[in-house]
mmCIF file of C-alpha atoms and ligand atoms in Angstrom:
data_model
loop_
_atom_site.group_PDB
_atom_site.id
_atom_site.type_symbol
_atom_site.label_atom_id
_atom_site.label_comp_id
_atom_site.label_asym_id
_atom_site.label_seq_id
_atom_site.Cartn_x
_atom_site.Cartn_y
_atom_site.Cartn_z
ATOM 1 C CA MET A 1352 -30.760 2.170 12.703
ATOM 2 C CA ASN A 1353 -29.167 2.344 9.208
ATOM 3 C CA ILE A 1354 -28.943 -0.859 7.212
ATOM 4 C CA ALA A 1355 -27.145 -1.195 3.883
ATOM 5 C CA ILE A 1356 -28.596 -3.392 1.163
ATOM 6 C CA ILE A 1357 -26.057 -4.357 -1.488
ATOM 7 C CA PRO A 1358 -27.627 -5.835 -4.615
ATOM 8 C CA ALA A 1359 -24.876 -7.818 -6.319
ATOM 9 C CA GLY A 1360 -26.933 -9.847 -8.705
ATOM 10 C CA GLY A 1361 -25.222 -9.072 -11.991
ATOM 11 C CA VAL A 1362 -24.547 -12.103 -14.159
ATOM 12 C CA GLY A 1363 -21.712 -10.390 -15.996
ATOM 13 C CA SER A 1364 -22.968 -11.048 -19.516
ATOM 14 C CA ARG A 1365 -21.544 -7.718 -20.721
ATOM 15 C CA MET A 1366 -18.161 -8.709 -19.326
ATOM 16 C CA GLY A 1367 -17.993 -11.708 -21.641
ATOM 17 C CA LEU A 1368 -17.119 -14.127 -18.876
ATOM 18 C CA ASP A 1369 -18.978 -16.907 -17.134
ATOM 19 C CA MET A 1370 -18.487 -15.533 -13.622
ATOM 20 C CA PRO A 1371 -20.683 -12.752 -12.207
ATOM 21 C CA LYS A 1372 -18.719 -9.505 -12.351
ATOM 22 C CA GLN A 1373 -18.923 -8.801 -8.621
ATOM 23 C CA TYR A 1374 -16.520 -11.701 -7.987
ATOM 24 C CA TYR A 1375 -13.812 -10.563 -10.413
ATOM 25 C CA ASP A 1376 -10.527 -9.711 -8.834
ATOM 26 C CA LEU A 1377 -9.597 -6.064 -8.669
ATOM 27 C CA LEU A 1378 -5.959 -5.788 -7.559
ATOM 28 C CA GLY A 1379 -6.180 -9.162 -5.883
ATOM 29 C CA ILE A 1380 -9.470 -8.657 -4.071
ATOM 30 C CA PRO A 1381 -12.959 -9.445 -5.392
ATOM 31 C CA ILE A 1382 -14.888 -6.357 -6.512
ATOM 32 C CA LEU A 1383 -17.668 -7.061 -4.023
ATOM 33 C CA VAL A 1384 -15.162 -7.166 -1.151
ATOM 34 C CA HIS A 1385 -13.826 -3.708 -2.088
ATOM 35 C CA THR A 1386 -17.419 -2.458 -1.965
ATOM 36 C CA LEU A 1387 -18.218 -4.090 1.374
ATOM 37 C CA ARG A 1388 -14.989 -2.819 2.934
ATOM 38 C CA ALA A 1389 -16.113 0.764 2.380
ATOM 39 C CA PHE A 1390 -19.242 0.045 4.423
ATOM 40 C CA GLU A 1391 -17.183 -1.575 7.196
ATOM 41 C CA LEU A 1392 -15.549 1.827 7.674
ATOM 42 C CA VAL A 1393 -18.762 3.813 8.217
ATOM 43 C CA PRO A 1394 -19.665 3.832 11.939
ATOM 44 C CA GLU A 1395 -23.266 4.903 11.197
ATOM 45 C CA ILE A 1396 -23.925 1.693 9.245
ATOM 46 C CA ASP A 1397 -25.366 -0.876 11.666
ATOM 47 C CA GLY A 1398 -25.535 -3.842 9.354
ATOM 48 C CA VAL A 1399 -25.125 -4.925 5.737
ATOM 49 C CA ILE A 1400 -27.331 -7.308 3.756
ATOM 50 C CA VAL A 1401 -25.782 -8.678 0.580
ATOM 51 C CA VAL A 1402 -28.122 -9.924 -2.138
ATOM 52 C CA VAL A 1403 -26.594 -12.279 -4.727
ATOM 53 C CA PRO A 1404 -27.750 -14.903 -7.227
ATOM 54 C CA LYS A 1405 -29.044 -17.965 -5.378
ATOM 55 C CA GLU A 1406 -26.217 -20.204 -6.582
ATOM 56 C CA HIS A 1407 -23.608 -17.803 -5.168
ATOM 57 C CA VAL A 1408 -25.018 -17.384 -1.644
ATOM 58 C CA GLN A 1409 -22.713 -19.937 -0.061
ATOM 59 C CA ALA A 1410 -19.565 -18.775 -1.843
ATOM 60 C CA THR A 1411 -20.358 -15.186 -0.856
ATOM 61 C CA GLU A 1412 -20.831 -16.197 2.777
ATOM 62 C CA GLU A 1413 -17.397 -17.797 2.615
ATOM 63 C CA LEU A 1414 -15.944 -14.627 1.115
ATOM 64 C CA VAL A 1415 -17.473 -12.566 3.933
ATOM 65 C CA GLY A 1416 -15.933 -14.880 6.531
ATOM 66 C CA HIS A 1417 -12.609 -15.007 4.749
ATOM 67 C CA TYR A 1418 -12.233 -11.226 4.595
ATOM 68 C CA GLY A 1419 -13.635 -10.677 8.096
ATOM 69 C CA LEU A 1420 -16.461 -8.389 6.977
ATOM 70 C CA ALA A 1421 -18.019 -7.970 10.388
ATOM 71 C CA LYS A 1422 -20.954 -5.757 9.398
ATOM 72 C CA VAL A 1423 -22.449 -8.232 6.955
ATOM 73 C CA THR A 1424 -25.320 -9.845 8.843
ATOM 74 C CA GLN A 1425 -26.921 -11.764 5.989
ATOM 75 C CA VAL A 1426 -26.225 -12.984 2.482
ATOM 76 C CA ILE A 1427 -29.493 -13.741 0.726
ATOM 77 C CA ALA A 1428 -30.712 -14.786 -2.708
ATOM 78 C CA GLY A 1429 -31.855 -12.085 -5.107
ATOM 79 C CA GLY A 1430 -34.489 -12.013 -7.798
ATOM 80 C CA ARG A 1431 -34.645 -11.578 -11.548
ATOM 81 C CA LEU A 1432 -34.490 -7.775 -11.569
ATOM 82 C CA ARG A 1433 -32.478 -5.428 -9.408
ATOM 83 C CA GLN A 1434 -35.717 -4.257 -7.779
ATOM 84 C CA ASP A 1435 -36.592 -7.871 -6.830
ATOM 85 C CA SER A 1436 -33.216 -8.193 -5.110
ATOM 86 C CA VAL A 1437 -33.695 -4.923 -3.239
ATOM 87 C CA ALA A 1438 -37.210 -6.030 -2.204
ATOM 88 C CA ASN A 1439 -35.760 -9.302 -0.882
ATOM 89 C CA GLY A 1440 -33.255 -7.306 1.150
ATOM 90 C CA LEU A 1441 -35.937 -4.961 2.402
ATOM 91 C CA ALA A 1442 -37.987 -7.946 3.563
ATOM 92 C CA VAL A 1443 -35.267 -9.077 5.966
ATOM 93 C CA VAL A 1444 -33.990 -5.786 7.447
ATOM 94 C CA PRO A 1445 -34.451 -5.639 11.240
ATOM 95 C CA ALA A 1446 -37.790 -4.150 12.364
ATOM 96 C CA GLU A 1447 -36.054 -1.150 13.962
ATOM 97 C CA THR A 1448 -34.391 -0.109 10.674
ATOM 98 C CA GLU A 1449 -35.117 3.544 9.975
ATOM 99 C CA PHE A 1450 -33.008 4.151 6.863
ATOM 100 C CA VAL A 1451 -31.802 1.790 4.179
ATOM 101 C CA VAL A 1452 -28.688 2.546 2.128
ATOM 102 C CA VAL A 1453 -28.876 0.794 -1.230
ATOM 103 C CA HIS A 1454 -25.573 0.514 -3.075
ATOM 104 C CA ASP A 1455 -24.501 -1.430 -6.164
ATOM 105 C CA GLY A 1456 -22.136 -4.293 -5.387
ATOM 106 C CA ALA A 1457 -20.314 -3.409 -8.621
ATOM 107 C CA ARG A 1458 -19.341 0.113 -7.507
ATOM 108 C CA PRO A 1459 -16.179 -0.804 -5.583
ATOM 109 C CA LEU A 1460 -14.674 2.685 -5.539
ATOM 110 C CA VAL A 1461 -17.354 4.161 -3.291
ATOM 111 C CA THR A 1462 -15.751 5.866 -0.315
ATOM 112 C CA PRO A 1463 -16.859 5.769 3.329
ATOM 113 C CA GLU A 1464 -17.023 9.563 3.070
ATOM 114 C CA LEU A 1465 -19.585 9.490 0.212
ATOM 115 C CA ILE A 1466 -21.706 6.913 2.060
ATOM 116 C CA ARG A 1467 -21.733 9.158 5.143
ATOM 117 C CA ARG A 1468 -22.631 12.274 3.154
ATOM 118 C CA CYS A 1469 -25.612 10.483 1.571
ATOM 119 C CA LEU A 1470 -26.716 9.343 5.036
ATOM 120 C CA VAL A 1471 -26.437 12.816 6.549
ATOM 121 C CA VAL A 1472 -28.395 14.446 3.710
ATOM 122 C CA ALA A 1473 -31.047 11.693 3.830
ATOM 123 C CA HIS A 1474 -31.502 12.177 7.570
ATOM 124 C CA GLU A 1475 -32.021 15.914 6.937
ATOM 125 C CA ASN A 1476 -34.255 15.612 3.845
ATOM 126 C CA GLY A 1477 -35.891 12.192 4.057
ATOM 127 C CA ALA A 1478 -34.071 10.693 1.070
ATOM 128 C CA ALA A 1479 -30.822 11.325 -0.796
ATOM 129 C CA MET A 1480 -28.722 9.760 -3.508
ATOM 130 C CA ALA A 1481 -25.302 10.193 -5.060
ATOM 131 C CA ALA A 1482 -25.341 11.644 -8.565
ATOM 132 C CA ILE A 1483 -23.069 13.655 -10.844
ATOM 133 C CA ALA A 1484 -23.999 16.535 -13.113
ATOM 134 C CA VAL A 1485 -23.927 15.655 -16.819
ATOM 135 C CA LYS A 1486 -20.895 17.264 -18.451
ATOM 136 C CA ASP A 1487 -21.103 16.085 -22.046
ATOM 137 C CA THR A 1488 -23.406 17.692 -24.569
ATOM 138 C CA LEU A 1489 -26.450 15.485 -25.065
ATOM 139 C CA LYS A 1490 -28.167 14.878 -28.405
ATOM 140 C CA ALA A 1491 -31.585 13.435 -29.094
ATOM 141 C CA VAL A 1492 -31.139 11.223 -32.137
ATOM 142 C CA GLU A 1493 -33.709 9.715 -34.530
ATOM 143 C CA ALA A 1494 -33.663 5.975 -35.198
ATOM 144 C CA SER A 1495 -32.091 6.825 -38.587
ATOM 145 C CA GLY A 1496 -29.082 8.393 -36.838
ATOM 146 C CA VAL A 1497 -30.042 11.966 -37.629
ATOM 147 C CA ILE A 1498 -29.775 14.415 -34.743
ATOM 148 C CA ARG A 1499 -33.125 15.901 -33.758
ATOM 149 C CA THR A 1500 -31.998 18.364 -31.111
ATOM 150 C CA THR A 1501 -29.496 19.215 -28.395
ATOM 151 C CA ILE A 1502 -30.868 18.578 -24.939
ATOM 152 C CA ASP A 1503 -30.444 21.223 -22.288
ATOM 153 C CA ARG A 1504 -28.213 19.466 -19.804
ATOM 154 C CA SER A 1505 -28.288 22.136 -17.084
ATOM 155 C CA SER A 1506 -30.777 20.154 -15.006
ATOM 156 C CA LEU A 1507 -29.537 16.666 -15.875
ATOM 157 C CA TRP A 1508 -27.729 14.437 -13.423
ATOM 158 C CA GLN A 1509 -26.423 10.896 -13.773
ATOM 159 C CA ALA A 1510 -27.685 8.630 -10.997
ATOM 160 C CA GLN A 1511 -25.209 6.666 -8.911
ATOM 161 C CA THR A 1512 -25.505 4.860 -5.611
ATOM 162 C CA PRO A 1513 -25.642 4.993 -2.556
ATOM 163 C CA GLN A 1514 -29.345 5.844 -2.506
ATOM 164 C CA VAL A 1515 -30.638 6.379 1.017
ATOM 165 C CA MET A 1516 -34.278 6.520 2.133
ATOM 166 C CA ARG A 1517 -36.584 5.515 4.956
ATOM 167 C CA ALA A 1518 -37.189 1.768 4.857
ATOM 168 C CA ALA A 1519 -40.907 2.346 5.355
ATOM 169 C CA VAL A 1520 -41.103 4.777 2.424
ATOM 170 C CA LEU A 1521 -39.277 2.453 -0.002
ATOM 171 C CA ARG A 1522 -41.478 -0.428 1.148
ATOM 172 C CA ARG A 1523 -44.630 1.642 0.572
ATOM 173 C CA ALA A 1524 -43.385 2.894 -2.817
ATOM 174 C CA MET A 1525 -42.630 -0.633 -4.013
ATOM 175 C CA ALA A 1526 -46.085 -1.769 -2.934
ATOM 176 C CA GLU A 1527 -47.938 1.187 -4.473
ATOM 177 C CA VAL A 1528 -46.351 1.245 -7.938
ATOM 178 C CA GLY A 1529 -47.736 -2.179 -8.786
ATOM 179 C CA ARG A 1530 -46.136 -5.322 -10.119
ATOM 180 C CA ASP A 1531 -45.483 -4.133 -13.663
ATOM 181 C CA PHE A 1532 -43.461 -1.063 -12.703
ATOM 182 C CA ILE A 1533 -39.795 -1.331 -13.589
ATOM 183 C CA GLY A 1534 -37.446 1.006 -11.772
ATOM 184 C CA THR A 1535 -33.735 0.867 -12.567
ATOM 185 C CA ASP A 1536 -32.926 2.501 -9.255
ATOM 186 C CA GLU A 1537 -34.636 3.106 -5.916
ATOM 187 C CA ALA A 1538 -35.199 6.789 -6.627
ATOM 188 C CA ALA A 1539 -37.553 5.820 -9.473
ATOM 189 C CA PHE A 1540 -39.917 4.224 -6.945
ATOM 190 C CA LEU A 1541 -39.935 7.288 -4.695
ATOM 191 C CA GLU A 1542 -40.520 9.576 -7.687
ATOM 192 C CA ALA A 1543 -43.417 7.379 -8.785
ATOM 193 C CA ILE A 1544 -45.296 7.994 -5.538
ATOM 194 C CA GLY A 1545 -44.305 11.663 -5.323
ATOM 195 C CA GLU A 1546 -41.746 11.356 -2.521
ATOM 196 C CA LYS A 1547 -38.970 13.936 -2.487
ATOM 197 C CA MET A 1548 -35.366 12.871 -2.867
ATOM 198 C CA VAL A 1549 -32.313 15.125 -3.123
ATOM 199 C CA VAL A 1550 -29.014 14.595 -4.901
ATOM 200 C CA VAL A 1551 -25.634 14.556 -3.217
ATOM 201 C CA GLU A 1552 -22.598 15.367 -5.360
ATOM 202 C CA GLY A 1553 -21.167 11.925 -6.108
ATOM 203 C CA SER A 1554 -17.832 11.231 -7.718
ATOM 204 C CA GLU A 1555 -16.538 10.500 -11.219
ATOM 205 C CA ARG A 1556 -14.526 7.767 -9.533
ATOM 206 C CA ASN A 1557 -17.606 5.993 -8.230
ATOM 207 C CA ILE A 1558 -17.902 3.973 -11.431
ATOM 208 C CA LYS A 1559 -20.038 0.913 -11.968
ATOM 209 C CA ILE A 1560 -18.133 -2.002 -13.382
ATOM 210 C CA THR A 1561 -20.074 -3.364 -16.324
ATOM 211 C CA ARG A 1562 -17.578 -3.722 -19.177
ATOM 212 C CA PRO A 1563 -14.093 -5.321 -19.182
ATOM 213 C CA GLU A 1564 -12.430 -1.927 -19.625
ATOM 214 C CA ASP A 1565 -14.124 -0.672 -16.453
ATOM 215 C CA LEU A 1566 -12.022 -3.117 -14.471
ATOM 216 C CA HIS A 1567 -8.844 -1.585 -15.885
ATOM 217 C CA ILE A 1568 -10.097 1.935 -15.153
ATOM 218 C CA ALA A 1569 -10.963 0.923 -11.575
ATOM 219 C CA ALA A 1570 -7.544 -0.683 -11.097
ATOM 220 C CA ALA A 1571 -5.815 2.434 -12.421
ATOM 221 C CA LEU A 1572 -7.844 4.678 -10.123
ATOM 222 C CA LEU A 1573 -7.048 2.523 -7.106
ATOM 223 C CA GLN A 1574 -3.379 2.377 -7.994
ATOM 224 C CA THR A 1575 -3.079 6.131 -8.200
ATOM 225 C CA ASP A 1576 -4.829 6.484 -4.857
ATOM 226 C CA LYS A 1577 -2.203 8.199 -2.741
ATOM 227 C CA GLY A 1578 -2.557 7.293 0.889
ATOM 228 C CA THR A 1579 -3.465 3.688 0.213
ATOM 229 C CA ASP A 1580 -0.883 0.975 0.092
ATOM 230 C CA TYR A 1581 -1.821 0.162 -3.495
ATOM 231 C CA MET A 1582 0.763 2.713 -4.634
ATOM 232 C CA ASP A 1583 3.627 1.027 -2.851
ATOM 233 C CA THR A 1584 2.726 -2.521 -3.680
ATOM 234 C CA HIS A 1585 2.178 -1.858 -7.334
ATOM 235 C CA LYS A 1586 5.321 0.064 -8.129
ATOM 236 C CA THR A 1587 6.911 -3.246 -8.977
ATOM 237 C CA ARG A 1588 5.006 -5.651 -11.127
ATOM 238 C CA GLU A 1589 7.203 -8.642 -10.377
ATOM 239 C CA ARG A 1590 8.885 -9.451 -7.092
ATOM 240 C CA ILE A 1591 11.302 -12.272 -6.377
ATOM 241 C CA GLY A 1592 11.746 -14.058 -3.056
ATOM 242 C CA HIS A 1593 13.895 -16.739 -1.480
ATOM 243 C CA GLY A 1594 13.217 -19.028 1.469
ATOM 244 C CA TYR A 1595 15.403 -21.489 3.345
ATOM 245 C CA ASP A 1596 14.514 -23.778 6.215
ATOM 246 C CA ALA A 1597 15.929 -26.829 8.018
ATOM 247 C CA HIS A 1598 14.506 -29.131 10.674
ATOM 248 C CA THR A 1599 15.961 -32.001 12.731
ATOM 249 C CA LEU A 1600 14.941 -35.614 12.043
ATOM 250 C CA VAL A 1601 13.853 -37.403 15.231
ATOM 251 C CA ALA A 1602 12.144 -40.663 16.159
ATOM 252 C CA GLY A 1603 8.480 -40.568 17.089
ATOM 253 C CA ARG A 1604 7.407 -37.806 14.674
ATOM 254 C CA ASP A 1605 5.586 -37.994 11.341
ATOM 255 C CA LEU A 1606 7.519 -36.912 8.288
ATOM 256 C CA VAL A 1607 5.368 -34.366 6.434
ATOM 257 C CA LEU A 1608 6.565 -32.639 3.266
ATOM 258 C CA GLY A 1609 4.348 -30.541 1.016
ATOM 259 C CA GLY A 1610 1.416 -31.593 3.179
ATOM 260 C CA VAL A 1611 2.016 -35.296 2.397
ATOM 261 C CA LYS A 1612 2.727 -37.774 5.166
ATOM 262 C CA ILE A 1613 5.657 -39.907 4.057
ATOM 263 C CA ASP A 1614 6.406 -43.329 5.472
ATOM 264 C CA HIS A 1615 9.788 -43.076 7.216
ATOM 265 C CA GLU A 1616 11.265 -44.244 10.525
ATOM 266 C CA ARG A 1617 11.762 -40.658 11.693
ATOM 267 C CA GLY A 1618 10.046 -37.321 11.263
ATOM 268 C CA LEU A 1619 10.924 -33.647 11.461
ATOM 269 C CA LEU A 1620 10.851 -31.868 14.799
ATOM 270 C CA GLY A 1621 9.097 -28.521 15.092
ATOM 271 C CA HIS A 1622 6.314 -26.506 16.656
ATOM 272 C CA SER A 1623 3.962 -27.070 13.706
ATOM 273 C CA ASP A 1624 4.095 -30.241 11.608
ATOM 274 C CA ALA A 1625 7.642 -29.084 10.693
ATOM 275 C CA ASP A 1626 6.923 -29.303 6.966
ATOM 276 C CA VAL A 1627 10.256 -27.856 5.906
ATOM 277 C CA LEU A 1628 9.339 -27.711 2.215
ATOM 278 C CA THR A 1629 6.179 -25.683 2.815
ATOM 279 C CA HIS A 1630 8.006 -23.425 5.297
ATOM 280 C CA ALA A 1631 10.654 -22.558 2.706
ATOM 281 C CA LEU A 1632 7.910 -21.772 0.189
ATOM 282 C CA CYS A 1633 6.056 -19.572 2.706
ATOM 283 C CA ASP A 1634 9.261 -17.693 3.522
ATOM 284 C CA ALA A 1635 9.992 -17.130 -0.161
ATOM 285 C CA ILE A 1636 6.536 -15.636 -0.728
ATOM 286 C CA LEU A 1637 6.753 -13.448 2.374
ATOM 287 C CA GLY A 1638 10.248 -12.423 1.312
ATOM 288 C CA ALA A 1639 9.128 -11.407 -2.169
ATOM 289 C CA LEU A 1640 6.452 -9.149 -0.713
ATOM 290 C CA GLY A 1641 8.617 -7.583 1.981
ATOM 291 C CA LEU A 1642 6.500 -9.178 4.692
ATOM 292 C CA GLY A 1643 9.290 -10.534 6.876
ATOM 293 C CA ASP A 1644 9.358 -14.239 7.635
ATOM 294 C CA ILE A 1645 7.203 -17.086 8.798
ATOM 295 C CA GLY A 1646 8.341 -16.760 12.430
ATOM 296 C CA GLN A 1647 6.914 -13.240 12.640
ATOM 297 C CA HIS A 1648 3.532 -14.302 11.320
ATOM 298 C CA PHE A 1649 3.224 -17.618 13.153
ATOM 299 C CA PRO A 1650 5.353 -17.396 16.318
ATOM 300 C CA ASP A 1651 6.471 -20.613 18.070
ATOM 301 C CA SER A 1652 5.211 -19.069 21.299
ATOM 302 C CA ASP A 1653 1.620 -19.057 20.012
ATOM 303 C CA SER A 1654 -0.117 -22.305 20.948
ATOM 304 C CA ALA A 1655 -2.581 -21.771 18.068
ATOM 305 C CA TYR A 1656 0.114 -23.027 15.677
ATOM 306 C CA LYS A 1657 1.138 -26.087 17.692
ATOM 307 C CA GLY A 1658 0.923 -29.154 15.469
ATOM 308 C CA ILE A 1659 -0.839 -27.137 12.758
ATOM 309 C CA SER A 1660 -0.647 -28.327 9.162
ATOM 310 C CA SER A 1661 1.786 -26.030 7.384
ATOM 311 C CA LEU A 1662 -0.572 -26.010 4.413
ATOM 312 C CA ARG A 1663 -2.784 -23.771 6.533
ATOM 313 C CA LEU A 1664 0.140 -21.425 7.100
ATOM 314 C CA LEU A 1665 0.675 -21.342 3.328
ATOM 315 C CA GLN A 1666 -2.991 -20.557 2.851
ATOM 316 C CA HIS A 1667 -2.644 -17.589 5.200
ATOM 317 C CA VAL A 1668 0.508 -16.420 3.424
ATOM 318 C CA MET A 1669 -1.269 -16.558 0.051
ATOM 319 C CA GLN A 1670 -4.095 -14.546 1.583
ATOM 320 C CA LEU A 1671 -1.605 -11.873 2.649
ATOM 321 C CA ALA A 1672 -0.200 -11.892 -0.882
ATOM 322 C CA SER A 1673 -3.646 -11.487 -2.364
ATOM 323 C CA GLU A 1674 -4.388 -8.583 -0.032
ATOM 324 C CA LYS A 1675 -1.219 -6.915 -1.266
ATOM 325 C CA GLY A 1676 -2.405 -7.453 -4.818
ATOM 326 C CA TYR A 1677 -0.023 -10.250 -5.786
ATOM 327 C CA ARG A 1678 -0.395 -13.790 -7.037
ATOM 328 C CA LEU A 1679 2.154 -16.564 -7.404
ATOM 329 C CA GLY A 1680 3.875 -16.492 -10.798
ATOM 330 C CA ASN A 1681 5.945 -19.627 -10.238
ATOM 331 C CA ALA A 1682 7.977 -21.372 -7.578
ATOM 332 C CA ASP A 1683 10.989 -23.674 -7.612
ATOM 333 C CA VAL A 1684 11.680 -25.704 -4.489
ATOM 334 C CA THR A 1685 14.630 -27.964 -3.714
ATOM 335 C CA VAL A 1686 14.542 -30.388 -0.782
ATOM 336 C CA ILE A 1687 17.899 -31.534 0.551
ATOM 337 C CA ALA A 1688 17.627 -34.991 2.114
ATOM 338 C CA GLN A 1689 19.775 -38.102 2.061
ATOM 339 C CA ARG A 1690 16.730 -40.322 2.694
ATOM 340 C CA PRO A 1691 13.908 -41.239 2.106
ATOM 341 C CA LYS A 1692 13.274 -41.197 -1.638
ATOM 342 C CA LEU A 1693 10.913 -38.319 -2.337
ATOM 343 C CA ALA A 1694 10.250 -38.755 -6.068
ATOM 344 C CA PRO A 1695 7.153 -40.960 -5.579
ATOM 345 C CA HIS A 1696 5.535 -38.165 -3.537
ATOM 346 C CA TRP A 1697 6.181 -35.097 -5.713
ATOM 347 C CA SER A 1698 2.866 -35.230 -7.538
ATOM 348 C CA ALA A 1699 0.750 -35.441 -4.369
ATOM 349 C CA MET A 1700 2.746 -32.567 -2.813
ATOM 350 C CA LYS A 1701 2.385 -30.473 -5.966
ATOM 351 C CA GLU A 1702 -1.336 -31.014 -5.958
ATOM 352 C CA ASN A 1703 -1.577 -29.723 -2.369
ATOM 353 C CA LEU A 1704 0.576 -26.680 -3.058
ATOM 354 C CA CYS A 1705 -0.968 -25.809 -6.434
ATOM 355 C CA THR A 1706 -4.476 -25.947 -4.993
ATOM 356 C CA ILE A 1707 -3.594 -23.485 -2.236
ATOM 357 C CA CYS A 1708 -1.545 -21.202 -4.466
ATOM 358 C CA GLN A 1709 -4.167 -21.374 -7.242
ATOM 359 C CA VAL A 1710 -1.736 -22.226 -10.014
ATOM 360 C CA LYS A 1711 -1.419 -25.017 -12.539
ATOM 361 C CA GLY A 1712 0.950 -27.961 -12.051
ATOM 362 C CA ASP A 1713 4.032 -26.815 -13.913
ATOM 363 C CA LEU A 1714 4.177 -23.462 -12.101
ATOM 364 C CA ILE A 1715 5.385 -25.128 -8.911
ATOM 365 C CA ASN A 1716 8.466 -27.234 -9.460
ATOM 366 C CA LEU A 1717 9.616 -29.645 -6.757
ATOM 367 C CA LYS A 1718 12.935 -31.417 -6.787
ATOM 368 C CA GLY A 1719 15.267 -33.148 -4.386
ATOM 369 C CA THR A 1720 18.923 -33.706 -3.928
ATOM 370 C CA THR A 1721 21.209 -35.511 -1.552
ATOM 371 C CA THR A 1722 24.515 -34.027 -0.444
ATOM 372 C CA GLU A 1723 26.474 -37.218 -1.101
ATOM 373 C CA LYS A 1724 26.480 -37.866 2.650
ATOM 374 C CA MET A 1725 28.171 -34.557 3.466
ATOM 375 C CA GLY A 1726 26.922 -32.283 6.215
ATOM 376 C CA PHE A 1727 23.847 -32.600 8.470
ATOM 377 C CA ALA A 1728 21.512 -33.569 5.635
ATOM 378 C CA GLY A 1729 24.027 -36.103 4.362
ATOM 379 C CA ARG A 1730 24.330 -37.705 7.785
ATOM 380 C CA GLY A 1731 20.543 -37.875 8.037
ATOM 381 C CA GLU A 1732 20.383 -35.494 11.006
ATOM 382 C CA GLY A 1733 17.869 -33.274 9.298
ATOM 383 C CA ILE A 1734 16.216 -32.113 6.111
ATOM 384 C CA ALA A 1735 16.546 -28.678 4.517
ATOM 385 C CA ALA A 1736 14.694 -26.893 1.739
ATOM 386 C CA HIS A 1737 15.284 -23.887 -0.496
ATOM 387 C CA ALA A 1738 12.540 -22.099 -2.415
ATOM 388 C CA VAL A 1739 12.508 -19.255 -4.900
ATOM 389 C CA VAL A 1740 9.310 -17.624 -6.091
ATOM 390 C CA LEU A 1741 8.206 -14.961 -8.505
ATOM 391 C CA MET A 1742 5.176 -13.008 -7.358
ATOM 392 C CA ILE A 1743 3.222 -11.043 -9.952
ATOM 393 C CA ALA A 1744 1.032 -8.000 -9.353
ATOM 394 C CA GLY A 1745 -2.577 -8.248 -10.393
ATOM 395 C CA THR A 1746 -4.896 -11.137 -10.706
ATOM 396 C CA ARG A 1747 -5.523 -14.125 -12.859
ATOM 397 C CA VAL A 1748 -9.038 -12.972 -13.661
ATOM 398 C CA SER A 1749 -8.094 -9.572 -15.016
ATOM 399 C CA SER A 1750 -5.249 -11.042 -17.032
ATOM 400 C CA ARG A 1751 -7.745 -13.428 -18.601
ATOM 401 C CA MET A 1752 -9.673 -10.482 -19.901
ATOM 402 C CA HIS A 1753 -7.063 -9.209 -22.380
HETATM 403 MG MG1 LIG B 3052 10.435 -24.266 9.750
#
């Protein structure tokens, strides 16, 4: 059995932000999720244990559920040092675990192929790790800044992860080196007890995100990744979309607009809660991203959506947008209704929509109009809504870093 341990305990102090770096968005998806997705795609990996700061355990569990990361069996609290986090992971691997694959949560560009190669070489040799040969000329420098000598780089490699070894050997190494030993990677522990480990040619792309500029490099590398859909979705930085919807007003139904139940003698008829405003907004977002329409994603024939709050549909639509690497720039929505008066409810509706779309209040504009009693809306037979949106590539977090 092969179990991955993903230490993701960085506090992000070098990034200059208050959030740990592993949660930063990289093209709309948290860094840690990119990393975990690579492990989802390796059939030889039987389970993944994620080790994070104690205060982020719950949020990480939610992330795992949200992105459907099926291989993650546990999210646990880490320790002060990387090695403490790895030891915590090692303590909870299943008894039948033969090999552990340790990989930095902040190396999101690791490929399933590199993980597999490290596993294969470890199974053949006992232990293996990704590394790249040093290319630059290396200088030993005095404290004064004066160069002492040029170091022969022919035998020097830069360590990366994954690092793969027998669980029993890493456990023994960590026990034997003593409490004061500090190892910045797992290989250091094996070296310390004389266990052999071999290098596997890693990749220049397998960077560790530690500084703000690393995030831009990672985004650029992902965007130039032919064969992934990042190329297509990021050709256009801004995408515009329009949505239109109309529902019939009938007796015996609640009137729900923007997720707010409005006191009225009739309500809108539909398979869900018939929230026409939210439907128009969903359709505009889907339209902007070339994802069809709301009916394709939430068919009337599916009983799962019967009576569902349309805010949940919006949440799903925003998730699709995020997976495509887009966020909401702004939205403008017009509701066409002769009655009732909607103005008293705008702020509650906005709050619902802004929370789900993760934008501030003035980025979603809501307004209403009558049709001076003309047409179906004017006669009170139904309510219609139009929405236009601007979707923007990238993420709020990375834009904050400029
Ligand atoms: Mg509708």
